[in-house]
Short mmCIF file of C-alpha atoms in Angstrom, two decimals:
data_model
loop_
_atom_site.label_atom_id
_atom_site.label_comp_id
_atom_site.label_asym_id
_atom_site.label_seq_id
_atom_site.Cartn_x
_atom_site.Cartn_y
_atom_site.Cartn_z
CA MET A 1 -12.85 22.42 -0.91
CA GLU A 2 -16.14 21.81 0.85
CA LYS A 3 -15.94 23.12 4.38
CA VAL A 4 -16.46 20.99 7.49
CA ASN A 5 -18.64 22.22 10.35
CA ILE A 6 -17.13 22.41 13.83
CA GLY A 7 -19.56 20.94 16.30
CA ARG A 8 -22.47 23.10 17.37
CA THR A 9 -20.67 26.33 16.52
CA GLU A 10 -20.86 28.48 13.41
CA LEU A 11 -17.20 27.76 12.67
CA THR A 12 -16.27 25.91 9.48
CA VAL A 13 -12.88 24.72 8.29
CA ASN A 14 -11.24 23.18 5.24
CA PRO A 15 -11.14 19.37 5.57
CA LEU A 16 -7.34 19.06 5.60
CA GLY A 17 -5.45 20.53 8.52
CA LEU A 18 -1.96 20.25 10.00
CA GLY A 19 -0.95 18.34 13.10
CA THR A 20 2.18 19.84 14.66
CA ASN A 21 3.71 17.30 17.03
CA LYS A 22 6.72 17.28 14.66
CA ILE A 23 6.98 21.05 14.95
CA GLY A 24 8.76 21.70 18.21
CA GLY A 25 7.86 18.34 19.71
CA TYR A 26 11.42 17.51 20.69
CA ASN A 27 10.17 15.23 23.47
CA LEU A 28 8.35 13.06 20.91
CA PHE A 29 10.67 12.97 17.89
CA PRO A 30 14.44 13.19 17.52
CA ASN A 31 16.31 15.57 15.22
CA LEU A 32 13.62 18.22 14.69
CA ASP A 33 14.53 21.52 13.02
CA ASP A 34 12.76 24.59 14.43
CA GLU A 35 13.25 26.73 11.34
CA MET A 36 11.91 23.99 9.10
CA GLY A 37 8.97 23.62 11.48
CA LYS A 38 8.10 27.28 11.08
CA GLN A 39 8.43 26.97 7.31
CA VAL A 40 5.95 24.08 7.39
CA VAL A 41 3.40 26.21 9.26
CA GLN A 42 3.88 29.15 6.87
CA THR A 43 3.55 26.89 3.84
CA ALA A 44 0.36 25.42 5.28
CA ILE A 45 -1.16 28.88 5.71
CA ASP A 46 -0.08 29.85 2.19
CA HIS A 47 -1.91 26.79 0.79
CA ASP A 48 -5.23 27.27 2.59
CA VAL A 49 -4.59 24.71 5.31
CA GLU A 50 -6.75 26.45 7.88
CA MET A 51 -6.68 24.17 10.94
CA ILE A 52 -3.37 24.24 12.79
CA ASP A 53 -3.53 21.72 15.65
CA THR A 54 -0.96 21.88 18.43
CA ALA A 55 -0.66 21.15 22.16
CA PHE A 56 1.33 22.16 25.21
CA MET A 57 2.70 18.62 25.35
CA TYR A 58 4.44 19.05 21.98
CA GLY A 59 7.76 20.23 23.35
CA PHE A 60 6.19 21.49 26.61
CA GLY A 61 4.98 24.67 24.90
CA HIS A 62 7.72 24.89 22.28
CA SER A 63 5.43 23.95 19.40
CA GLU A 64 3.05 26.70 20.45
CA GLU A 65 5.94 29.18 20.59
CA LEU A 66 7.08 28.34 17.05
CA ILE A 67 3.54 28.60 15.71
CA GLY A 68 3.09 31.90 17.51
CA ASP A 69 6.21 33.27 15.79
CA VAL A 70 4.61 32.44 12.43
CA LEU A 71 1.13 33.68 13.28
CA LYS A 72 2.32 37.16 14.24
CA ASN A 73 3.30 37.72 10.60
CA ASN A 74 0.03 36.44 9.11
CA ASP A 75 -3.66 37.24 9.05
CA ARG A 76 -4.88 35.55 12.24
CA GLU A 77 -8.38 35.15 10.81
CA LYS A 78 -7.06 32.81 8.11
CA VAL A 79 -6.23 30.18 10.75
CA ILE A 80 -8.43 27.90 12.82
CA LEU A 81 -6.05 27.51 15.74
CA ALA A 82 -6.44 24.55 18.07
CA THR A 83 -4.34 23.68 21.08
CA LYS A 84 -4.60 21.30 24.01
CA GLY A 85 -3.68 21.20 27.66
CA ALA A 86 -4.02 19.17 30.87
CA GLN A 87 -0.41 18.40 31.74
CA GLN A 88 1.01 19.96 34.90
CA ILE A 89 4.82 20.05 35.16
CA ALA A 90 6.33 19.74 38.64
CA ALA A 91 9.65 21.20 39.76
CA ASP A 92 11.33 17.85 39.11
CA ARG A 93 9.88 17.91 35.53
CA SER A 94 7.46 15.07 36.26
CA VAL A 95 4.12 15.30 34.45
CA THR A 96 0.68 14.82 35.99
CA LEU A 97 -2.76 15.33 34.47
CA ASN A 98 -4.88 18.15 35.85
CA ASN A 99 -8.39 19.11 34.65
CA ASN A 100 -9.10 21.38 37.60
CA PRO A 101 -10.95 24.50 36.37
CA GLU A 102 -8.38 26.84 37.88
CA PHE A 103 -5.52 24.96 36.23
CA LEU A 104 -7.27 24.84 32.81
CA THR A 105 -7.97 28.57 33.00
CA GLN A 106 -4.28 29.23 33.68
CA ALA A 107 -3.25 26.80 30.91
CA VAL A 108 -5.39 28.64 28.36
CA ASP A 109 -3.87 32.00 29.33
CA GLU A 110 -0.35 30.58 29.01
CA SER A 111 -1.13 29.07 25.60
CA LEU A 112 -2.47 32.42 24.42
CA LYS A 113 0.84 34.06 25.36
CA ARG A 114 2.96 31.42 23.63
CA LEU A 115 0.79 31.55 20.51
CA GLN A 116 0.80 35.38 20.53
CA THR A 117 -2.94 35.66 20.05
CA ASP A 118 -5.86 36.91 22.11
CA TYR A 119 -8.20 34.01 21.28
CA LEU A 120 -8.10 30.31 20.44
CA ASP A 121 -10.50 28.87 17.93
CA ILE A 122 -10.46 25.49 19.69
CA TYR A 123 -9.18 24.40 23.08
CA TYR A 124 -9.10 20.72 24.00
CA ILE A 125 -8.70 19.06 27.34
CA HIS A 126 -5.85 16.84 26.15
CA PHE A 127 -6.42 13.92 28.56
CA PRO A 128 -8.91 13.35 31.37
CA ASP A 129 -7.55 13.27 34.89
CA GLN A 130 -8.77 10.85 37.55
CA ASN A 131 -10.44 13.24 39.96
CA THR A 132 -12.05 16.26 38.29
CA PRO A 133 -15.71 15.84 37.30
CA LYS A 134 -15.70 16.00 33.50
CA ALA A 135 -18.61 18.43 33.19
CA GLU A 136 -16.94 20.72 35.74
CA ALA A 137 -13.76 20.83 33.64
CA VAL A 138 -15.71 21.57 30.46
CA GLY A 139 -17.69 24.21 32.37
CA ALA A 140 -14.45 26.10 32.97
CA LEU A 141 -13.84 26.17 29.21
CA GLN A 142 -17.41 27.35 28.65
CA ARG A 143 -16.73 30.34 30.90
CA LEU A 144 -13.61 31.06 28.85
CA ARG A 145 -15.72 30.87 25.71
CA GLU A 146 -18.15 33.38 27.19
CA ALA A 147 -15.15 35.61 27.95
CA GLY A 148 -14.07 35.45 24.29
CA LYS A 149 -10.85 33.53 24.85
CA ILE A 150 -11.93 30.40 23.00
CA ARG A 151 -14.53 29.78 20.30
CA ALA A 152 -15.06 26.02 20.48
CA ILE A 153 -14.56 23.38 23.17
CA GLY A 154 -12.90 20.03 22.59
CA ILE A 155 -11.87 16.97 24.56
CA SER A 156 -9.26 14.42 23.57
CA ASN A 157 -8.50 10.82 24.57
CA PHE A 158 -11.81 10.51 26.44
CA SER A 159 -13.73 7.22 26.54
CA LEU A 160 -17.39 7.09 25.54
CA GLU A 161 -18.56 7.27 29.15
CA GLN A 162 -16.20 10.17 29.84
CA ILE A 163 -17.47 11.97 26.73
CA LYS A 164 -21.06 11.60 27.92
CA GLU A 165 -20.15 13.02 31.32
CA ALA A 166 -18.14 15.87 29.81
CA ASP A 167 -21.01 16.85 27.51
CA ALA A 168 -23.70 16.75 30.17
CA ASP A 169 -24.46 20.44 29.56
CA GLY A 170 -24.10 20.28 25.77
CA TYR A 171 -20.91 22.37 25.61
CA VAL A 172 -18.57 19.96 23.79
CA ASP A 173 -18.02 20.70 20.09
CA LEU A 174 -15.20 18.33 19.14
CA VAL A 175 -13.62 15.06 20.21
CA GLU A 176 -10.07 14.31 19.06
CA ASN A 177 -9.26 10.64 19.54
CA GLN A 178 -7.02 8.11 17.86
CA TYR A 179 -8.37 6.72 14.61
CA ASN A 180 -6.90 5.45 11.37
CA LEU A 181 -7.48 2.61 8.96
CA LEU A 182 -5.41 0.27 11.14
CA GLN A 183 -6.88 1.42 14.47
CA GLN A 184 -10.64 1.75 14.14
CA ASP A 185 -11.86 1.26 17.70
CA ALA A 186 -13.40 4.74 17.72
CA MET A 187 -15.93 3.65 15.10
CA HIS A 188 -17.48 1.03 17.40
CA GLU A 189 -19.38 3.33 19.75
CA VAL A 190 -17.70 6.72 20.11
CA VAL A 191 -18.17 8.09 16.59
CA PRO A 192 -21.83 7.02 16.21
CA TYR A 193 -22.56 8.78 19.51
CA LEU A 194 -20.78 11.93 18.37
CA LYS A 195 -22.71 11.94 15.09
CA GLU A 196 -25.97 11.68 16.99
CA ARG A 197 -25.01 14.59 19.25
CA GLY A 198 -23.67 16.88 16.53
CA ILE A 199 -20.10 16.71 17.87
CA THR A 200 -17.27 16.78 15.32
CA PHE A 201 -14.81 13.88 15.33
CA VAL A 202 -11.16 14.78 14.66
CA PRO A 203 -8.93 11.71 14.21
CA TYR A 204 -5.30 11.86 15.22
CA GLU A 205 -2.50 9.61 13.93
CA PRO A 206 -4.14 9.37 10.47
CA PHE A 207 -1.00 7.68 9.08
CA ALA A 208 -0.77 5.23 12.00
CA ALA A 209 2.67 6.57 12.94
CA ALA A 210 3.87 6.35 9.30
CA LEU A 211 2.66 2.79 8.61
CA LEU A 212 -0.06 4.08 6.25
CA THR A 213 2.30 6.23 4.21
CA GLY A 214 3.36 3.27 2.07
CA ARG A 215 7.05 3.81 2.72
CA TYR A 216 7.46 0.26 4.05
CA SER A 217 7.06 -3.17 2.46
CA PRO A 218 7.27 -6.77 3.74
CA ASP A 219 10.91 -6.75 2.61
CA ASN A 220 11.63 -3.30 4.05
CA LEU A 221 10.24 -3.10 7.57
CA PRO A 222 10.82 0.08 9.60
CA HIS A 223 13.66 0.86 11.96
CA PHE A 224 13.61 3.85 14.31
CA ASP A 225 16.27 5.76 16.20
CA GLU A 226 16.40 5.52 19.98
CA GLY A 227 13.96 7.96 21.54
CA ASP A 228 11.36 7.74 18.76
CA HIS A 229 7.95 7.29 20.41
CA ARG A 230 6.87 4.85 17.70
CA LEU A 231 9.04 2.16 19.28
CA SER A 232 6.37 1.71 21.96
CA ILE A 233 3.35 1.57 19.64
CA ASP A 234 1.44 -1.72 19.40
CA LEU A 235 1.19 -1.50 15.61
CA TYR A 236 4.97 -1.82 15.39
CA GLN A 237 5.31 -4.85 17.63
CA PRO A 238 6.60 -8.01 15.90
CA ASP A 239 3.27 -9.85 16.17
CA GLN A 240 1.45 -7.08 14.25
CA LEU A 241 3.96 -5.26 12.08
CA LYS A 242 4.25 -7.55 9.05
CA ARG A 243 0.48 -8.09 8.86
CA ASN A 244 -0.13 -4.34 8.96
CA VAL A 245 2.44 -3.66 6.25
CA GLU A 246 0.85 -6.34 4.04
CA LYS A 247 -2.52 -4.59 4.30
CA VAL A 248 -0.98 -1.28 3.29
CA GLU A 249 0.67 -2.99 0.29
CA LYS A 250 -2.82 -3.62 -1.09
CA LEU A 251 -3.37 0.14 -1.33
CA LYS A 252 -0.48 0.69 -3.71
CA PRO A 253 -2.21 -0.56 -6.91
CA ILE A 254 -5.22 1.66 -6.13
CA ALA A 255 -2.98 4.67 -5.54
CA SER A 256 -1.15 3.92 -8.80
CA ARG A 257 -4.41 4.12 -10.77
CA TYR A 258 -4.91 7.66 -9.49
CA GLY A 259 -1.27 8.61 -9.98
CA VAL A 260 -0.89 9.47 -6.29
CA SER A 261 1.05 8.16 -3.31
CA THR A 262 -0.36 5.73 -0.78
CA ALA A 263 -0.37 8.48 1.84
CA GLN A 264 -2.37 10.79 -0.42
CA LEU A 265 -4.87 8.02 -1.14
CA VAL A 266 -5.34 7.41 2.59
CA LEU A 267 -6.01 11.11 3.22
CA ALA A 268 -8.53 11.17 0.36
CA TRP A 269 -10.32 8.22 1.96
CA TYR A 270 -10.61 10.04 5.29
CA MET A 271 -11.90 13.20 3.64
CA LYS A 272 -14.60 11.18 1.85
CA ASN A 273 -15.72 9.48 5.07
CA PRO A 274 -18.87 11.28 6.29
CA LEU A 275 -18.20 10.34 9.93
CA ILE A 276 -14.87 12.17 10.04
CA GLY A 277 -14.32 15.90 10.47
CA PRO A 278 -11.08 17.68 9.60
CA VAL A 279 -8.02 15.45 9.17
CA ILE A 280 -4.75 16.69 10.71
CA PRO A 281 -1.74 14.79 9.33
CA GLY A 282 1.65 15.88 10.57
CA ALA A 283 4.53 17.05 8.41
CA ARG A 284 8.20 17.39 9.27
CA THR A 285 9.12 19.16 5.99
CA THR A 286 7.46 21.49 3.50
CA GLU A 287 7.65 18.71 0.90
CA GLN A 288 5.57 16.43 3.12
CA LEU A 289 3.11 19.25 3.75
CA LEU A 290 2.66 19.97 0.04
CA ALA A 291 2.18 16.27 -0.68
CA ASN A 292 -0.60 16.20 1.91
CA VAL A 293 -2.22 19.28 0.39
CA ALA A 294 -2.33 17.61 -3.04
CA SER A 295 -4.63 14.91 -1.63
CA VAL A 296 -7.49 17.41 -1.51
CA SER A 297 -7.84 17.26 -5.31
CA ILE A 298 -8.25 13.45 -5.45
CA ALA A 299 -11.78 12.50 -6.55
CA LEU A 300 -11.96 9.06 -4.94
CA ARG A 301 -14.56 6.86 -6.63
CA ASP A 302 -17.14 5.09 -4.50
CA GLU A 303 -15.96 1.65 -5.54
CA ASP A 304 -12.39 2.44 -4.50
CA TYR A 305 -13.58 3.91 -1.20
CA GLN A 306 -15.40 0.64 -0.52
CA ALA A 307 -12.41 -1.46 -1.63
CA ILE A 308 -10.16 0.36 0.84
CA ASP A 309 -12.75 -0.05 3.57
CA HIS A 310 -12.82 -3.81 2.85
CA ILE A 311 -9.04 -4.17 3.08
CA PHE A 312 -9.04 -2.84 6.62
CA ALA A 313 -12.40 -4.27 7.71
CA SER A 314 -10.76 -6.58 10.27
CA ALA A 315 -9.52 -3.48 12.14
CA ASN A 316 -13.15 -2.56 12.76
CA LEU A 317 -14.25 -5.85 14.36
#
């Protein structure tokens, strides 16, 4: 696999990573299995999936704890470990956003303990707060980089103007924002700006909360259990759902020609896109993880890349 550069650093990473909101993220998904989650992480490491992307908000630190249990039995240098923070939990369990330098410094130290490591390859400010100057928050992470606690600085869920403010001193290496074939807003202004500045773009929700996996059809629309966060996503609302599923249906003949699943085809498309850095699909089971890994070997032809782009062109208007 051809490596992907991480921002302005000397770090490189394989193009397919692992998102871990389904590993310990009990507040986001029902019926998660901790032991299976750890098996997914171990299987990823065993199959050269270098980037493991987690966050405090995935189970309020539980995802980090599970990953830390796996990391302690592996070669730490084989993993590009990314985590995120910004959420402050009050005594009544309410959540507020905090980018204050003192809070971010404490959050990094707490993540290091849960992950059982003495450094993080990437630390993201997960969400901007309303009050802290963005460059001041990033400056706190720069001091942690100088102290050897983190190797690259990221921000997530920042608007273009917030990104510009955060990168005023040139310290930002990555931006992790929502992007997939059905939700392409990031390509309007954010991604071109990042490309110009040498900042790596990491898309989250590459499967559009499972819509791009191909598991649904116009005659088999999805149904979720109570508590599943996808119930609140715009893509699943009645005025959008059927239209989105019909677009994904058009991928199935292309996937069939390659002998792969729709989900694997979608991942191959992202990895061929020169504007996208590492892709971090989630996996609840080792079978899902291994299916994702197989997408790396797909040699997507230019004409099929363009055909897929055309199918979803309306998402980029």
